[in-house]
Amino acid sequence: MRYHGIPDLEHLKEWTALGIPFEYDDFMLPGILDDKEEMEKRIKAYLSVDRDRSEDTLHGPFLDITVHSSDPLIRQASDRRIRQVCEIALKLQVKAVILHTNFIPNFYVPSYRQGWVDRNEEYMRKLLADYPKLQIYMENMFDEEPDCLAALAKRMEGERFSICLDLAHAHISKTEISVWQEVCAPYIKHYHINDNHGKLDEHLPLGEGNIPWKQVIPRMDPKVSVLLEVNSLEKYKKSLVYLNGLK
């Protein structure tokens, strides 16, 4: 496996030297999206380095993004942010944009769960039609089980829509990681991995939490891309050392 990393402008040269695909997370918060000058500065800086961008991904906005809302004003605001990021993705020449379930956990009203699947399907089909050069990977957030995400992916199969399975998020859910992997397996195109202790989304380097990586890694399809989702070059390298020690 070749592990993707999250670059930062301060260490862009070092990240580029690794020869790995990038996942940009600069553009997921409104502070950057509303600052056109800063946004364009970052895009220009990332495009200034000579590298293969064909496997890059972009982490989309997630705070308060609810395309499945029953409120049309909330859907409209969510759509605006997502399309803003899709335009950035085209400029950065990435392969896929990571969007998020933003599912209300432990809310088991059948109409809500069915509405989540129906509205997401309707929205994603239109979004993909409007952006034929992009793929969408949907990431589990704090969902307690994989059922709705897998149901949506099954409906969307073959439409440039896949699952980004965040194993750290799965670890803090009430469902075992192995079940997440089994249920989502046919639809996974991308993984996010970091560590935690099963309570909070700590984003620790691998080996510093209690995720059972010796059991989890062998269940991962080696053809699927993997992001080491840690927030520094040092933590990325520390995670690589841990992974190499598992072999």
Coordinates of C-alpha atoms in Angstrom, one line a residue:
M1 CA 0.0 0.0 0.0
R2 CA 1.1 3.6 -0.7
Y3 CA -0.3 5.9 2.0
H4 CA -1.7 9.3 1.1
G5 CA -0.8 12.3 3.3
I6 CA -2.2 15.7 4.2
P7 CA 0.2 18.4 3.0
D8 CA 0.7 21.8 4.6
L9 CA 2.2 24.8 2.9
E10 CA 5.0 25.2 5.4
H11 CA 6.4 21.7 4.6
L12 CA 5.2 21.3 1.0
K13 CA 8.6 20.6 -0.3
E14 CA 9.1 17.7 2.2
W15 CA 5.6 16.3 1.5
T16 CA 6.3 16.5 -2.3
A17 CA 9.6 14.6 -1.9
L18 CA 7.7 11.6 -0.4
G19 CA 6.1 11.0 -3.9
I20 CA 2.7 10.2 -2.4
P21 CA -0.8 11.3 -3.3
F22 CA -2.2 14.2 -1.3
E23 CA -5.5 14.8 0.4
Y24 CA -6.0 18.5 0.8
D25 CA -7.9 19.5 4.0
D26 CA -7.4 23.3 3.7
F27 CA -10.7 23.9 2.1
M28 CA -13.2 22.2 4.5
L29 CA -13.8 25.2 6.8
P30 CA -15.8 28.4 6.1
G31 CA -12.9 30.6 7.2
I32 CA -10.9 29.7 4.2
L33 CA -13.9 29.3 1.8
D34 CA -14.9 32.9 2.6
D35 CA -11.4 34.4 2.2
K36 CA -11.0 34.4 -1.6
E37 CA -7.4 35.8 -1.4
E38 CA -6.2 33.1 1.0
M39 CA -8.0 30.4 -0.9
E40 CA -6.4 31.4 -4.2
K41 CA -3.0 31.7 -2.5
R42 CA -3.2 28.1 -1.3
I43 CA -4.4 26.8 -4.7
K44 CA -1.6 28.5 -6.5
A45 CA 1.0 27.2 -4.0
Y46 CA -0.2 23.6 -4.4
L47 CA -0.2 23.9 -8.1
S48 CA 3.3 25.3 -8.1
V49 CA 5.0 22.0 -7.4
D50 CA 5.6 19.5 -10.2
R51 CA 4.0 16.2 -9.2
D52 CA 1.4 13.6 -10.2
R53 CA -2.0 14.7 -9.1
S54 CA -4.0 11.9 -10.6
E55 CA -4.7 10.1 -7.3
D56 CA -5.2 13.2 -5.1
T57 CA -8.3 13.8 -3.1
L58 CA -9.9 16.8 -1.4
H59 CA -11.5 16.7 2.0
G60 CA -14.8 18.5 1.6
P61 CA -16.7 20.7 4.2
F62 CA -18.5 18.9 6.9
L63 CA -19.5 21.3 9.7
D64 CA -23.3 21.8 9.5
I65 CA -23.4 20.4 5.9
T66 CA -26.8 18.6 5.6
V67 CA -27.9 18.0 2.0
H68 CA -30.5 15.5 3.4
S69 CA -32.2 18.2 5.5
S70 CA -36.0 18.6 5.3
D71 CA -35.4 22.4 5.4
P72 CA -34.7 23.7 1.8
L73 CA -32.7 26.7 3.1
I74 CA -30.3 24.4 4.9
R75 CA -30.0 22.2 1.8
Q76 CA -29.3 25.4 -0.3
A77 CA -26.5 26.5 2.0
S78 CA -25.0 23.0 2.1
D79 CA -25.1 22.8 -1.7
R80 CA -23.4 26.1 -2.0
R81 CA -20.4 25.0 0.1
I82 CA -20.1 21.6 -1.6
R83 CA -20.1 23.2 -5.1
Q84 CA -17.6 25.8 -3.9
V85 CA -15.3 22.9 -3.0
C86 CA -16.0 21.0 -6.2
E87 CA -14.8 24.0 -8.1
I88 CA -11.6 24.0 -6.1
A89 CA -11.2 20.3 -6.7
L90 CA -11.3 20.9 -10.4
K91 CA -8.6 23.6 -10.1
L92 CA -6.4 21.2 -8.1
Q93 CA -7.0 18.4 -10.6
V94 CA -8.0 15.9 -7.9
K95 CA -9.6 12.5 -8.4
A96 CA -12.3 12.7 -5.8
V97 CA -13.9 14.9 -3.1
I98 CA -14.6 13.5 0.3
L99 CA -18.1 14.3 1.6
H100 CA -19.7 13.2 4.9
T101 CA -22.7 11.3 6.1
N102 CA -23.5 13.9 8.9
F103 CA -26.1 11.4 10.0
I104 CA -27.7 12.0 13.4
P105 CA -26.6 9.0 15.5
N106 CA -29.1 7.1 17.6
F107 CA -32.1 8.7 15.8
Y108 CA -34.0 5.6 14.7
V109 CA -37.2 7.2 13.3
P110 CA -37.7 5.2 10.1
S111 CA -38.8 8.2 8.1
Y112 CA -35.5 10.0 9.0
R113 CA -33.3 7.1 8.0
Q114 CA -35.2 6.5 4.8
G115 CA -35.2 10.3 4.0
W116 CA -31.4 10.4 4.6
V117 CA -30.9 7.7 1.9
D118 CA -33.5 9.1 -0.5
R119 CA -32.3 12.8 -0.3
N120 CA -28.7 11.9 -0.5
E121 CA -29.2 9.8 -3.5
E122 CA -31.1 12.5 -5.3
Y123 CA -28.5 15.1 -4.4
M124 CA -25.4 13.0 -5.3
R125 CA -26.8 12.0 -8.7
K126 CA -27.3 15.7 -9.6
L127 CA -23.9 16.7 -8.2
L128 CA -22.1 14.0 -10.1
A129 CA -24.0 14.9 -13.3
D130 CA -22.8 18.5 -12.9
Y131 CA -19.2 17.5 -12.2
P132 CA -18.4 14.6 -14.6
K133 CA -14.6 14.8 -13.9
L134 CA -15.0 14.1 -10.2
Q135 CA -15.7 11.1 -8.0
I136 CA -17.4 11.4 -4.6
Y137 CA -16.3 9.3 -1.6
M138 CA -18.7 9.5 1.3
E139 CA -17.1 9.2 4.7
N140 CA -18.8 7.8 7.8
M141 CA -18.8 10.4 10.6
F142 CA -20.3 9.5 13.9
D143 CA -22.8 7.0 12.5
E144 CA -23.3 4.1 15.0
E145 CA -23.6 1.5 12.2
P146 CA -22.9 1.2 8.5
D147 CA -26.4 0.3 7.3
C148 CA -27.6 3.6 5.8
L149 CA -24.2 4.5 4.2
A150 CA -24.0 1.0 2.6
A151 CA -27.6 1.3 1.4
L152 CA -26.8 4.6 -0.3
A153 CA -23.7 3.2 -1.9
K154 CA -25.6 0.2 -3.2
R155 CA -28.1 2.5 -4.9
M156 CA -25.3 4.7 -6.3
E157 CA -23.1 1.8 -7.5
G158 CA -21.4 2.6 -10.8
E159 CA -22.1 6.3 -10.6
R160 CA -18.6 7.5 -9.5
F161 CA -19.8 7.3 -5.9
S162 CA -18.0 5.2 -3.3
I163 CA -17.4 4.9 0.4
C164 CA -14.5 6.5 2.3
L165 CA -14.4 4.3 5.4
D166 CA -12.9 6.1 8.4
L167 CA -11.7 3.3 10.6
A168 CA -11.1 5.6 13.6
H169 CA -14.7 6.8 13.4
A170 CA -15.9 3.2 13.2
H171 CA -13.9 2.4 16.3
I172 CA -15.8 4.9 18.4
S173 CA -19.1 3.7 17.1
K174 CA -21.1 0.9 18.8
T175 CA -20.4 -1.4 15.9
E176 CA -17.2 -3.5 15.6
I177 CA -14.7 -2.3 12.9
S178 CA -14.9 -5.8 11.4
V179 CA -18.6 -5.3 10.7
W180 CA -18.1 -1.9 9.1
Q181 CA -15.4 -3.4 6.9
E182 CA -17.6 -6.4 5.9
V183 CA -20.8 -4.4 5.2
C184 CA -19.1 -1.6 3.3
A185 CA -16.5 -3.8 1.5
P186 CA -18.2 -3.8 -2.0
Y187 CA -18.2 0.0 -2.1
I188 CA -15.0 1.1 -0.4
K189 CA -12.6 3.1 -2.6
H190 CA -10.7 5.0 0.1
Y191 CA -9.8 4.6 3.8
H192 CA -9.0 7.1 6.4
I193 CA -6.8 5.7 9.2
N194 CA -5.5 7.1 12.5
D195 CA -5.7 6.0 16.1
N196 CA -7.8 6.6 19.2
H197 CA -8.9 4.9 22.4
G198 CA -12.5 4.2 21.4
K199 CA -14.0 7.2 23.0
L200 CA -12.9 10.4 21.1
D201 CA -11.8 11.1 17.6
E202 CA -8.2 11.8 18.7
H203 CA -6.4 11.6 15.4
L204 CA -3.4 9.9 17.0
P205 CA -0.5 8.3 15.1
L206 CA -1.1 4.6 14.5
G207 CA 0.0 2.5 17.5
E208 CA -0.8 5.2 20.1
G209 CA -4.4 4.2 20.6
N210 CA -6.1 0.8 20.9
I211 CA -7.4 0.1 17.4
P212 CA -6.4 -3.6 16.7
W213 CA -4.4 -2.9 13.6
K214 CA -3.0 -6.4 13.3
Q215 CA -6.5 -7.6 12.7
V216 CA -7.8 -4.6 10.8
I217 CA -5.1 -4.1 8.2
P218 CA -5.3 -7.6 6.7
R219 CA -9.0 -7.0 6.0
M220 CA -8.3 -3.9 3.9
D221 CA -8.2 -4.4 0.2
P222 CA -4.7 -3.5 -0.9
K223 CA -6.0 -2.0 -4.1
V224 CA -8.0 0.7 -2.1
S225 CA -6.3 4.0 -1.4
V226 CA -5.5 4.9 2.2
L227 CA -5.0 8.2 3.9
L228 CA -2.9 8.4 7.0
E229 CA -5.1 11.1 8.5
V230 CA -2.7 12.7 11.0
N231 CA -1.9 16.4 11.2
S232 CA 1.9 16.6 10.8
L233 CA 4.7 15.1 8.8
E234 CA 6.2 13.8 12.0
K235 CA 3.0 11.9 12.9
Y236 CA 2.8 10.6 9.3
K237 CA 6.3 9.1 9.5
K238 CA 5.7 7.7 13.0
S239 CA 2.6 5.9 11.6
L240 CA 4.6 4.5 8.7
V241 CA 7.2 3.1 11.1
Y242 CA 4.4 1.4 13.1
L243 CA 2.8 0.0 9.9
N244 CA 6.2 -1.4 8.7
G245 CA 6.6 -3.1 12.1
L246 CA 3.4 -5.0 11.6
K247 CA 4.8 -6.9 8.6

